[in-house]
Short mmCIF file of C-alpha atoms (C1' of nucleotides) in Angstrom, two decimals:
data_model
loop_
_atom_site.label_atom_id
_atom_site.label_comp_id
_atom_site.label_asym_id
_atom_site.label_seq_id
_atom_site.Cartn_x
_atom_site.Cartn_y
_atom_site.Cartn_z
CA UNK R 1 -52.17 -14.89 4.84
CA UNK R 2 -50.83 -16.50 8.20
CA UNK R 3 -51.48 -14.35 11.13
CA UNK R 4 -48.21 -14.74 13.50
CA UNK R 5 -44.87 -13.88 11.39
CA UNK R 6 -42.54 -14.90 14.63
CA UNK R 7 -39.75 -17.38 13.36
CA UNK R 8 -40.63 -19.46 16.40
CA UNK R 9 -43.38 -22.80 15.79
CA UNK R 10 -45.66 -22.08 12.76
CA UNK R 11 -48.62 -22.83 13.61
CA UNK R 12 -49.15 -25.48 11.17
CA UNK R 13 -48.00 -25.58 7.73
CA UNK R 14 -49.11 -24.48 5.24
CA UNK R 15 -49.55 -25.92 2.14
CA UNK R 16 -47.30 -25.52 -0.30
CA UNK R 17 -48.44 -23.39 -3.47
CA UNK R 18 -46.34 -21.19 -6.00
CA UNK R 19 -47.49 -17.53 -4.90
CA UNK R 20 -46.74 -19.06 -1.20
CA UNK R 21 -43.24 -19.84 -2.35
CA UNK R 22 -42.69 -16.45 -4.68
CA UNK R 23 -43.82 -14.67 -1.35
CA UNK R 24 -41.78 -15.88 0.38
CA UNK R 25 -38.33 -15.73 -1.77
CA UNK R 26 -39.99 -11.69 -1.55
CA UNK R 27 -39.12 -11.82 2.05
CA UNK R 28 -35.93 -13.47 2.06
CA UNK R 29 -34.84 -11.15 -0.55
CA UNK R 30 -36.10 -8.45 1.48
CA UNK R 31 -34.16 -8.99 4.54
CA UNK R 32 -31.36 -11.07 3.39
CA UNK R 33 -30.54 -10.11 -0.89
CA UNK R 34 -30.83 -12.34 -3.51
CA UNK R 35 -27.88 -14.37 -2.52
CA UNK R 36 -29.45 -15.93 -0.08
CA UNK R 37 -32.96 -16.37 -2.14
CA UNK R 38 -31.25 -20.04 -2.69
CA UNK R 39 -33.31 -23.79 -2.93
CA UNK R 40 -32.35 -24.87 0.15
CA UNK R 41 -32.69 -21.61 2.52
CA UNK R 42 -35.96 -21.18 1.22
CA UNK R 43 -37.31 -24.15 1.48
CA UNK R 44 -35.46 -23.88 4.88
CA UNK R 45 -38.10 -21.10 5.67
CA UNK R 46 -41.28 -23.22 4.29
CA UNK R 47 -40.68 -25.77 6.54
CA UNK R 48 -39.73 -28.58 3.68
CA UNK R 49 -37.24 -30.27 0.98
CA UNK R 50 -35.41 -28.41 -1.50
CA UNK R 51 -36.52 -31.16 -3.93
CA UNK R 52 -40.05 -30.29 -3.55
CA UNK R 53 -39.76 -26.85 -4.80
CA UNK R 54 -39.34 -28.22 -8.76
CA UNK R 55 -42.65 -29.12 -8.77
CA UNK R 56 -43.36 -25.19 -8.61
CA UNK R 57 -40.83 -23.50 -10.12
CA UNK R 58 -38.51 -25.04 -12.62
CA UNK R 59 -35.26 -23.40 -11.15
CA UNK R 60 -33.89 -21.06 -9.78
CA UNK R 61 -33.42 -18.32 -12.52
CA UNK R 62 -37.40 -18.57 -13.32
CA UNK R 63 -37.44 -17.96 -9.99
CA UNK R 64 -35.66 -15.28 -10.18
CA UNK R 65 -37.90 -13.97 -12.60
CA UNK R 66 -40.63 -14.89 -10.41
CA UNK R 67 -39.44 -12.37 -7.40
CA UNK R 68 -38.84 -9.82 -10.10
CA UNK R 69 -42.33 -9.28 -11.20
CA UNK R 70 -43.66 -9.42 -7.79
CA UNK R 71 -41.46 -5.98 -7.67
CA UNK R 72 -42.86 -4.73 -10.96
CA UNK R 73 -46.56 -4.54 -9.81
CA UNK R 74 -44.67 -2.11 -6.36
CA UNK R 75 -43.77 0.31 -8.60
CA UNK R 76 -46.00 3.54 -7.98
CA UNK R 77 -47.13 4.95 -11.21
CA UNK R 78 -46.13 8.65 -11.17
CA UNK R 79 -49.06 11.45 -11.05
CA UNK R 80 -50.14 12.09 -14.60
CA UNK R 81 -48.57 15.74 -14.34
CA UNK R 82 -46.12 17.19 -17.24
CA UNK R 83 -45.59 16.07 -20.63
CA UNK R 84 -44.47 12.88 -21.79
CA UNK R 85 -40.81 13.02 -21.73
CA UNK R 86 -40.82 13.97 -18.60
CA UNK R 87 -43.74 10.89 -17.60
CA UNK R 88 -41.20 8.58 -19.18
CA UNK R 89 -38.40 9.43 -17.31
CA UNK R 90 -40.16 9.10 -14.25
CA UNK R 91 -41.25 6.07 -14.58
CA UNK R 92 -38.40 5.14 -15.79
CA UNK R 93 -37.11 6.32 -12.62
CA UNK R 94 -39.09 4.50 -10.27
CA UNK R 95 -38.56 1.67 -12.47
CA UNK R 96 -34.58 1.65 -12.16
CA UNK R 97 -34.61 3.07 -8.11
CA UNK R 98 -36.71 -0.17 -7.75
CA UNK R 99 -33.86 -3.21 -9.00
CA UNK R 100 -31.35 -0.25 -6.93
CA UNK R 101 -32.96 -1.92 -3.81
CA UNK R 102 -32.35 -5.44 -4.64
CA UNK R 103 -28.60 -6.13 -5.49
CA UNK R 104 -28.53 -8.41 -7.70
CA UNK R 105 -31.85 -8.78 -9.68
CA UNK R 106 -30.99 -6.06 -11.91
CA UNK R 107 -28.44 -9.20 -13.44
CA UNK R 108 -31.85 -10.79 -13.01
CA UNK R 109 -33.80 -8.66 -15.04
CA UNK R 110 -31.43 -8.37 -17.78
CA UNK R 111 -30.45 -12.12 -18.58
CA UNK R 112 -33.98 -13.68 -17.80
CA UNK R 113 -35.59 -11.45 -20.31
CA UNK R 114 -39.32 -10.76 -17.39
CA UNK R 115 -43.21 -12.27 -19.57
CA UNK R 116 -44.79 -11.58 -16.54
CA UNK R 117 -48.24 -9.51 -15.39
CA UNK R 118 -46.82 -6.43 -14.25
CA UNK R 119 -43.80 -6.48 -17.02
CA UNK R 120 -46.69 -6.39 -19.48
CA UNK R 121 -48.46 -3.49 -17.38
CA UNK R 122 -44.60 -1.28 -18.16
CA UNK R 123 -43.92 -1.80 -21.69
CA UNK R 124 -47.70 -0.82 -21.94
CA UNK R 125 -47.25 1.55 -20.12
CA UNK R 126 -43.90 2.86 -21.98
CA UNK R 127 -45.51 2.32 -25.59
CA UNK R 128 -48.62 4.25 -24.84
CA UNK R 129 -46.20 6.98 -23.60
CA UNK R 130 -43.74 7.33 -26.56
CA UNK R 131 -47.26 6.79 -28.92
CA UNK R 132 -48.23 10.11 -27.06
CA UNK R 133 -45.13 11.95 -27.99
CA UNK R 134 -45.72 10.70 -31.83
CA UNK R 135 -43.12 8.49 -31.93
CA UNK R 136 -43.42 7.28 -34.89
CA UNK R 137 -44.58 3.22 -34.69
CA UNK R 138 -42.27 1.30 -35.60
CA UNK R 139 -39.94 2.68 -33.77
CA UNK R 140 -41.84 2.80 -30.06
CA UNK R 141 -40.93 -0.55 -29.63
CA UNK R 142 -37.49 -0.95 -29.95
CA UNK R 143 -37.14 2.22 -27.97
CA UNK R 144 -38.94 0.12 -24.80
CA UNK R 145 -36.27 -2.39 -25.26
CA UNK R 146 -33.38 0.14 -25.23
CA UNK R 147 -35.01 2.55 -22.60
CA UNK R 148 -35.64 -0.99 -20.58
CA UNK R 149 -31.99 -2.14 -21.36
CA UNK R 150 -30.47 1.78 -20.22
CA UNK R 151 -32.62 1.75 -16.78
CA UNK R 152 -31.77 -1.97 -16.40
CA UNK R 153 -27.85 -1.42 -16.98
CA UNK R 154 -27.76 0.79 -14.59
CA UNK R 155 -28.64 -0.68 -11.59
CA UNK R 156 -26.80 -3.40 -12.77
CA UNK R 157 -24.35 -1.70 -12.19
CA UNK R 158 -24.60 -1.26 -8.89
CA UNK R 159 -24.69 -4.59 -8.05
CA UNK R 160 -21.65 -5.84 -6.40
CA UNK R 161 -23.75 -5.65 -2.96
CA UNK R 162 -20.21 -4.16 -1.19
CA UNK R 163 -17.02 -3.01 -2.38
CA UNK R 164 -16.11 -0.08 -3.70
CA UNK R 165 -13.04 -1.09 -4.11
CA UNK R 166 -13.55 -1.86 -8.14
CA UNK R 167 -14.50 1.89 -9.00
CA UNK R 168 -10.82 2.38 -6.30
CA UNK R 169 -8.71 1.08 -9.47
CA UNK R 170 -10.51 2.50 -11.94
CA UNK R 171 -10.25 6.13 -10.17
CA UNK R 172 -6.29 5.07 -9.38
CA UNK R 173 -6.16 3.63 -13.43
CA UNK R 174 -7.70 6.41 -14.48
CA UNK R 175 -5.38 9.04 -12.37
CA UNK R 176 -2.11 7.49 -13.29
CA UNK R 177 -2.97 7.67 -16.95
CA UNK R 178 -0.40 8.92 -18.76
CA UNK R 179 -0.91 12.00 -20.31
CA UNK R 180 1.48 11.28 -23.38
CA UNK R 181 -0.02 7.75 -23.55
CA UNK R 182 -3.45 8.36 -23.21
CA UNK R 183 -4.10 12.03 -23.69
CA UNK R 184 -8.01 11.93 -23.82
CA UNK R 185 -8.57 9.88 -20.18
CA UNK R 186 -6.14 13.01 -18.70
CA UNK R 187 -8.04 15.34 -19.75
CA UNK R 188 -11.12 13.96 -18.84
CA UNK R 189 -10.39 11.99 -15.60
CA UNK R 190 -12.53 14.82 -13.76
CA UNK R 191 -15.30 14.14 -15.53
CA UNK R 192 -14.68 9.62 -15.80
CA UNK R 193 -15.37 9.48 -12.47
CA UNK R 194 -17.88 12.17 -11.64
CA UNK R 195 -20.65 10.15 -9.44
CA UNK R 196 -23.28 12.11 -9.48
CA UNK R 197 -26.04 9.28 -10.35
CA UNK R 198 -28.72 11.19 -10.79
CA UNK R 199 -28.04 13.66 -13.18
CA UNK R 200 -26.09 11.65 -14.77
CA UNK R 201 -29.45 9.02 -15.11
CA UNK R 202 -30.87 11.84 -16.25
CA UNK R 203 -29.00 12.96 -18.71
CA UNK R 204 -28.27 8.72 -20.25
CA UNK R 205 -32.54 9.33 -20.41
CA UNK R 206 -32.58 12.39 -22.30
CA UNK R 207 -30.20 10.99 -24.41
CA UNK R 208 -32.07 7.65 -25.70
CA UNK R 209 -35.21 9.53 -25.68
CA UNK R 210 -34.03 12.08 -28.05
CA UNK R 211 -32.17 9.22 -30.52
CA UNK R 212 -35.22 7.46 -30.41
CA UNK R 213 -37.31 10.74 -31.38
CA UNK R 214 -35.19 11.53 -34.08
CA UNK R 215 -33.03 8.49 -35.94
CA UNK R 216 -35.28 6.47 -38.35
CA UNK R 217 -35.11 2.92 -38.43
CA UNK R 218 -32.08 1.72 -40.67
CA UNK R 219 -32.96 0.35 -43.96
CA UNK R 220 -33.25 -3.31 -43.93
CA UNK R 221 -31.08 -5.38 -45.91
CA UNK R 222 -31.48 -8.07 -48.29
CA UNK R 223 -35.23 -8.90 -48.36
CA UNK R 224 -34.68 -9.35 -52.03
CA UNK U 1 -4.66 -37.86 -30.71
CA UNK U 2 -3.93 -38.05 -26.55
CA UNK U 3 -0.68 -40.63 -26.55
CA UNK U 4 -0.73 -40.83 -22.92
CA UNK U 5 -2.93 -39.18 -19.58
CA UNK U 6 -0.46 -40.42 -18.06
CA UNK U 7 0.02 -37.91 -14.57
CA UNK U 8 3.33 -36.95 -15.98
CA UNK U 9 1.80 -35.28 -18.91
CA UNK U 10 3.06 -31.56 -17.68
CA UNK U 11 7.18 -32.09 -18.46
CA UNK U 12 7.67 -29.78 -15.37
CA UNK U 13 4.91 -27.78 -13.29
CA UNK U 14 6.14 -24.58 -14.24
CA UNK U 15 5.41 -21.88 -11.41
CA UNK U 16 2.75 -20.13 -10.52
CA UNK U 17 2.56 -16.23 -12.37
CA UNK U 18 -0.51 -14.25 -12.46
CA UNK U 19 0.06 -13.41 -16.28
CA UNK U 20 0.58 -18.00 -15.88
CA UNK U 21 -2.74 -17.82 -13.99
CA UNK U 22 -4.64 -15.45 -16.59
CA UNK U 23 -3.85 -17.38 -19.19
CA UNK U 24 -4.78 -20.40 -18.16
CA UNK U 25 -7.62 -19.31 -16.97
CA UNK U 26 -8.39 -17.78 -20.68
CA UNK U 27 -8.23 -21.12 -21.76
CA UNK U 28 -10.85 -22.78 -19.41
CA UNK U 29 -12.83 -20.09 -21.01
CA UNK U 30 -12.88 -20.50 -24.55
CA UNK U 31 -13.10 -24.24 -24.27
CA UNK U 32 -15.77 -24.74 -21.25
CA UNK U 33 -17.76 -21.16 -20.93
CA UNK U 34 -17.10 -18.56 -17.62
CA UNK U 35 -19.04 -20.75 -15.60
CA UNK U 36 -16.38 -23.25 -15.75
CA UNK U 37 -13.49 -20.96 -14.69
CA UNK U 38 -13.93 -21.28 -11.21
CA UNK U 39 -10.73 -21.60 -8.01
CA UNK U 40 -11.01 -25.22 -8.31
CA UNK U 41 -11.06 -25.71 -11.74
CA UNK U 42 -8.52 -23.98 -12.22
CA UNK U 43 -6.43 -24.66 -9.48
CA UNK U 44 -6.29 -28.43 -11.12
CA UNK U 45 -5.57 -26.87 -14.86
CA UNK U 46 -2.04 -25.48 -12.84
CA UNK U 47 -1.68 -28.52 -11.22
CA UNK U 48 -2.05 -26.91 -7.45
CA UNK U 49 -4.65 -26.35 -4.92
CA UNK U 50 -7.41 -24.03 -5.39
CA UNK U 51 -5.87 -22.22 -1.91
CA UNK U 52 -2.37 -21.03 -3.67
CA UNK U 53 -4.01 -18.64 -6.04
CA UNK U 54 -5.39 -16.89 -2.97
CA UNK U 55 -1.74 -15.17 -3.27
CA UNK U 56 -2.20 -14.29 -6.82
CA UNK U 57 -6.21 -12.88 -7.44
CA UNK U 58 -7.86 -11.28 -4.70
CA UNK U 59 -10.65 -13.57 -5.14
CA UNK U 60 -12.62 -14.84 -7.81
CA UNK U 61 -14.41 -11.79 -9.79
CA UNK U 62 -10.93 -9.86 -10.16
CA UNK U 63 -9.69 -13.10 -11.71
CA UNK U 64 -13.37 -12.18 -13.99
CA UNK U 65 -12.46 -8.57 -14.69
CA UNK U 66 -8.33 -10.07 -15.61
CA UNK U 67 -9.74 -12.60 -17.93
CA UNK U 68 -11.96 -9.03 -19.49
CA UNK U 69 -9.36 -6.93 -20.13
CA UNK U 70 -6.99 -9.64 -21.68
CA UNK U 71 -10.10 -10.26 -23.97
CA UNK U 72 -10.36 -6.40 -24.85
CA UNK U 73 -6.72 -6.99 -26.14
CA UNK U 74 -7.49 -8.98 -28.30
CA UNK U 75 -10.72 -7.12 -29.95
CA UNK U 76 -9.25 -5.87 -33.59
CA UNK U 77 -9.37 -1.73 -34.21
CA UNK U 78 -11.47 -1.26 -37.71
CA UNK U 79 -9.82 0.35 -40.20
CA UNK U 80 -9.94 4.08 -40.62
CA UNK U 81 -11.72 4.24 -43.18
CA UNK U 82 -15.44 6.41 -43.23
CA UNK U 83 -16.41 9.02 -40.68
CA UNK U 84 -15.76 9.00 -37.25
CA UNK U 85 -19.82 8.06 -36.42
CA UNK U 86 -19.14 4.64 -39.27
CA UNK U 87 -15.52 3.84 -36.73
CA UNK U 88 -17.43 4.34 -33.53
CA UNK U 89 -20.24 2.27 -34.82
CA UNK U 90 -17.82 -0.24 -35.80
CA UNK U 91 -15.41 -0.26 -32.72
CA UNK U 92 -18.43 -1.02 -30.86
CA UNK U 93 -20.38 -3.82 -32.36
CA UNK U 94 -16.17 -5.45 -32.63
CA UNK U 95 -16.19 -5.05 -28.78
CA UNK U 96 -19.90 -7.01 -28.98
CA UNK U 97 -19.29 -9.59 -31.36
CA UNK U 98 -16.18 -10.44 -28.98
CA UNK U 99 -18.88 -10.31 -25.66
CA UNK U 100 -20.89 -12.77 -27.67
CA UNK U 101 -18.42 -15.10 -28.38
CA UNK U 102 -17.97 -15.44 -24.23
CA UNK U 103 -21.64 -16.15 -23.03
CA UNK U 104 -21.49 -15.09 -18.91
CA UNK U 105 -17.80 -12.70 -19.77
CA UNK U 106 -20.06 -8.96 -20.73
CA UNK U 107 -22.07 -9.92 -16.85
CA UNK U 108 -18.41 -9.43 -15.69
CA UNK U 109 -18.02 -6.51 -17.69
CA UNK U 110 -21.60 -4.92 -16.33
CA UNK U 111 -21.30 -5.53 -12.84
CA UNK U 112 -17.11 -4.86 -12.13
CA UNK U 113 -15.86 -2.38 -13.43
CA UNK U 114 -13.37 -2.30 -15.25
CA UNK U 115 -9.81 -0.96 -14.69
CA UNK U 116 -6.96 -2.58 -16.73
CA UNK U 117 -4.91 -2.00 -19.57
CA UNK U 118 -6.93 -2.94 -22.54
CA UNK U 119 -9.99 -1.48 -21.22
CA UNK U 120 -8.15 1.99 -21.07
CA UNK U 121 -6.84 1.30 -24.12
CA UNK U 122 -10.64 1.22 -25.36
CA UNK U 123 -11.55 4.19 -23.76
CA UNK U 124 -9.42 6.72 -24.57
CA UNK U 125 -10.41 5.33 -28.57
CA UNK U 126 -13.88 6.45 -28.21
CA UNK U 127 -13.29 9.49 -26.49
CA UNK U 128 -10.74 10.67 -28.99
CA UNK U 129 -13.31 9.28 -31.68
CA UNK U 130 -16.06 11.33 -30.25
CA UNK U 131 -13.74 14.42 -30.17
CA UNK U 132 -13.34 14.43 -33.59
CA UNK U 133 -17.50 14.68 -34.11
CA UNK U 134 -16.82 17.96 -32.42
CA UNK U 135 -19.33 16.34 -29.29
CA UNK U 136 -18.75 19.10 -26.69
CA UNK U 137 -15.79 18.13 -24.00
CA UNK U 138 -18.16 17.64 -21.17
CA UNK U 139 -19.93 14.99 -23.00
CA UNK U 140 -17.40 12.52 -24.06
CA UNK U 141 -16.82 10.97 -20.50
CA UNK U 142 -20.36 10.64 -19.82
CA UNK U 143 -20.76 9.37 -23.52
CA UNK U 144 -18.52 6.91 -23.83
CA UNK U 145 -20.38 5.36 -20.47
CA UNK U 146 -23.15 5.55 -22.21
CA UNK U 147 -22.21 3.19 -25.32
CA UNK U 148 -19.85 1.28 -23.43
CA UNK U 149 -23.20 0.46 -21.13
CA UNK U 150 -25.08 -0.30 -24.47
CA UNK U 151 -23.16 -2.90 -25.90
CA UNK U 152 -22.11 -4.44 -22.73
CA UNK U 153 -25.38 -5.20 -21.68
CA UNK U 154 -26.91 -5.98 -25.41
CA UNK U 155 -24.28 -9.24 -25.03
CA UNK U 156 -25.55 -9.12 -21.54
CA UNK U 157 -28.76 -10.06 -22.74
CA UNK U 158 -27.51 -13.11 -24.51
CA UNK U 159 -25.76 -14.48 -21.96
CA UNK U 160 -28.83 -16.91 -20.90
CA UNK U 161 -25.57 -19.89 -22.29
CA UNK U 162 -28.55 -22.13 -23.27
CA UNK U 163 -32.45 -22.00 -22.92
CA UNK U 164 -34.35 -20.29 -25.44
CA UNK U 165 -37.00 -20.99 -22.94
CA UNK U 166 -37.42 -17.23 -21.79
CA UNK U 167 -37.88 -16.09 -25.47
CA UNK U 168 -40.97 -18.73 -25.43
CA UNK U 169 -42.15 -17.33 -22.69
CA UNK U 170 -41.94 -13.87 -23.80
CA UNK U 171 -43.57 -14.41 -27.25
CA UNK U 172 -45.88 -16.61 -26.27
CA UNK U 173 -47.44 -13.83 -23.36
CA UNK U 174 -47.14 -10.77 -26.37
CA UNK U 175 -49.02 -12.77 -28.12
CA UNK U 176 -51.07 -13.70 -26.34
CA UNK U 177 -51.46 -10.56 -24.68
CA UNK U 178 -55.18 -9.22 -24.82
CA UNK U 179 -55.76 -6.41 -27.39
CA UNK U 180 -58.28 -4.65 -24.54
CA UNK U 181 -56.03 -4.47 -21.53
CA UNK U 182 -53.20 -4.45 -23.60
CA UNK U 183 -53.89 -2.67 -27.02
CA UNK U 184 -50.56 -1.02 -27.69
CA UNK U 185 -48.09 -4.13 -27.22
CA UNK U 186 -51.15 -6.09 -29.07
CA UNK U 187 -50.53 -3.88 -31.78
CA UNK U 188 -46.54 -3.68 -31.51
CA UNK U 189 -46.43 -7.29 -31.46
CA UNK U 190 -44.00 -7.86 -34.62
CA UNK U 191 -42.27 -5.63 -33.30
CA UNK U 192 -41.35 -6.56 -30.40
CA UNK U 193 -40.63 -9.42 -31.37
CA UNK U 194 -39.01 -8.65 -34.58
CA UNK U 195 -35.12 -10.46 -33.93
CA UNK U 196 -32.82 -9.30 -36.96
CA UNK U 197 -29.70 -8.76 -34.06
CA UNK U 198 -27.20 -6.49 -36.66
CA UNK U 199 -30.02 -3.92 -37.53
CA UNK U 200 -31.44 -3.44 -34.02
CA UNK U 201 -27.99 -3.19 -32.61
CA UNK U 202 -26.95 -0.87 -35.52
CA UNK U 203 -29.77 1.05 -35.58
CA UNK U 204 -29.32 1.30 -30.89
CA UNK U 205 -26.11 2.84 -31.46
CA UNK U 206 -27.38 5.70 -34.06
CA UNK U 207 -30.16 6.33 -31.10
CA UNK U 208 -27.25 6.46 -28.75
CA UNK U 209 -24.52 8.17 -30.67
CA UNK U 210 -27.51 11.16 -32.08
CA UNK U 211 -28.09 11.58 -28.36
CA UNK U 212 -25.08 12.49 -27.19
CA UNK U 213 -24.33 15.07 -29.41
CA UNK U 214 -27.28 16.74 -29.96
CA UNK U 215 -28.20 16.42 -26.29
CA UNK U 216 -26.67 19.13 -23.57
CA UNK U 217 -25.81 17.91 -19.65
CA UNK U 218 -28.90 19.55 -17.39
CA UNK U 219 -27.77 21.83 -15.63
CA UNK U 220 -26.54 21.05 -12.16
CA UNK U 221 -29.06 21.43 -9.11
CA UNK U 222 -29.04 22.97 -5.41
CA UNK U 223 -25.16 24.50 -5.88
CA UNK U 224 -26.53 27.04 -3.70
"C1'" DA I 1 -49.67 -36.15 -7.75
"C1'" DC I 2 -47.50 -33.75 -4.35
"C1'" DC I 3 -43.33 -33.77 -0.60
"C1'" DT I 4 -39.41 -36.17 1.05
"C1'" DG I 5 -33.88 -37.88 2.81
"C1'" DA I 6 -30.59 -38.61 0.40
"C1'" DA I 7 -27.01 -38.32 -2.53
"C1'" DC I 8 -24.35 -36.87 -6.76
"C1'" DA I 9 -21.43 -33.18 -8.31
"C1'" DC I 10 -19.71 -29.19 -7.72
"C1'" DC I 11 -18.78 -23.91 -5.22
"C1'" DG I 12 -16.05 -19.67 -2.44
"C1'" DT I 13 -13.09 -19.48 0.77
"C1'" DT I 14 -10.32 -19.38 4.91
"C1'" DC I 15 -6.32 -21.34 7.34
"C1'" DA I 16 -2.82 -23.26 10.45
"C1'" DA I 17 0.78 -25.78 8.98
"C1'" DG I 18 4.79 -26.20 5.98
"C1'" DT I 19 9.02 -25.16 2.89
"C1'" DA G 1 7.33 -15.68 0.71
"C1'" DC G 2 4.97 -19.38 -1.01
"C1'" DC G 3 2.18 -23.30 -1.41
"C1'" DT G 4 -0.68 -26.89 0.41
"C1'" DG G 5 -3.72 -30.43 1.95
"C1'" DA G 6 -8.54 -29.49 5.27
"C1'" DA G 7 -12.17 -28.08 6.66
"C1'" DC G 8 -16.42 -24.84 6.66
"C1'" DA G 9 -20.34 -23.25 4.78
"C1'" DC G 10 -22.55 -23.61 1.73
"C1'" DC G 11 -25.02 -24.21 -4.04
"C1'" DG G 12 -28.24 -26.86 -8.03
"C1'" DT G 13 -30.64 -30.63 -8.98
"C1'" DT G 14 -32.47 -35.10 -9.11
"C1'" DC G 15 -33.96 -39.44 -8.28
"C1'" DA G 16 -36.39 -44.11 -5.80
"C1'" DA G 17 -39.44 -44.27 -1.88
"C1'" DG G 18 -42.98 -42.78 0.57
"C1'" DT G 19 -47.60 -40.62 0.87
#
DNA sequence: ACCTGAACACCGTTCAAGT
DNA sequence: ACCTGAACACCGTTCAAGT
């Protein structure tokens, strides 16, 4: 690691490596957000040309995926107190919180299925917790997919970076909903707009965990 | 079999309207995919300059949202046979199928909370179905959020447009998982990679519906 | 093998000027 | 009020040429 991080003259241009590139990318992410993590900006930071990066990274999507896995390694594993459901919920909350710190990253996680070291470790832990809860074996794999998808999507919904404008538009639309044409929306307007995010997230996870524990996999069709 | 491609192909330049712009945008979406629905390309299609569009559309995100609502209007409401659970599942499947036809659109749906006419109608129908199932009133609003999020996220995961490359990488990582460091992954490798999408989606929806019907909203904390 | 500058083919958005 | 050309400030990716 370079001892000085002054943005003045870099004393000697460090050799390019994949790890160095990813580390620099994480730096840009923390400072300026994912949308600034571009090949050109990254190259500038590393004092080289954008084309040089393509020796180590296939494309921008792969770069984002590498960043994601790096950050998955920073999730603290919650203390082993409490039952499996509690620990499961806390771990997924920690995962979501991490994604929420970096708007836009959740979208990458959703589109580019991760497959890095830290992602596998997370899956391993999740599978272990479901096993501890005596969730039938066949449902564990699909279950963690569902749980991770929910956590990721929840973070992705807040990827706006800015603009509560969409939310405003929705709030207006819900409130203006005609009681005769949209009776259900009118009746549930308050709940539809309720913003207590932690409570909602917690309920969502409990719904999933309960559902996973209680719902059998449907019979496979047409195996002849 | 276009007889002429001359610049006089369009007989008279139609006046710009928001509806006309959105309609043209949907056309580009169907033909070339969402990533080609850009202000510049759209302007070209409408025989004008990109700047002119900003009179009718705030920005690209709003344009995408308008497209989404337009397409929500094309979802056929499934026949009223079967119980509320079946109809709920079929409607959400139809929603997902529509999104899957237009890769990338699901991502817009996730980030930019829709608030258009057709979106409200869909919510209304979903709320009615949950009410029919005697789901307690307080859970209905949060429930449809969960269901729509799941359906949208499932479609978004397939937004790759191309490149089964990510999936390959994951498959390799799972298969290469060391049995001693990743025993759970090794044990569940088959299920983790199982691809039967319809069966998985159906199970996911049933998990959610069951969970919503069975899970009480947690008590509100710290109101004292 | 690695690195580079330059080029290709695009973007969103703003703005002064016209009608 | 609506429309426009031009400009600003960017993108990802490829490629021939260098080392």
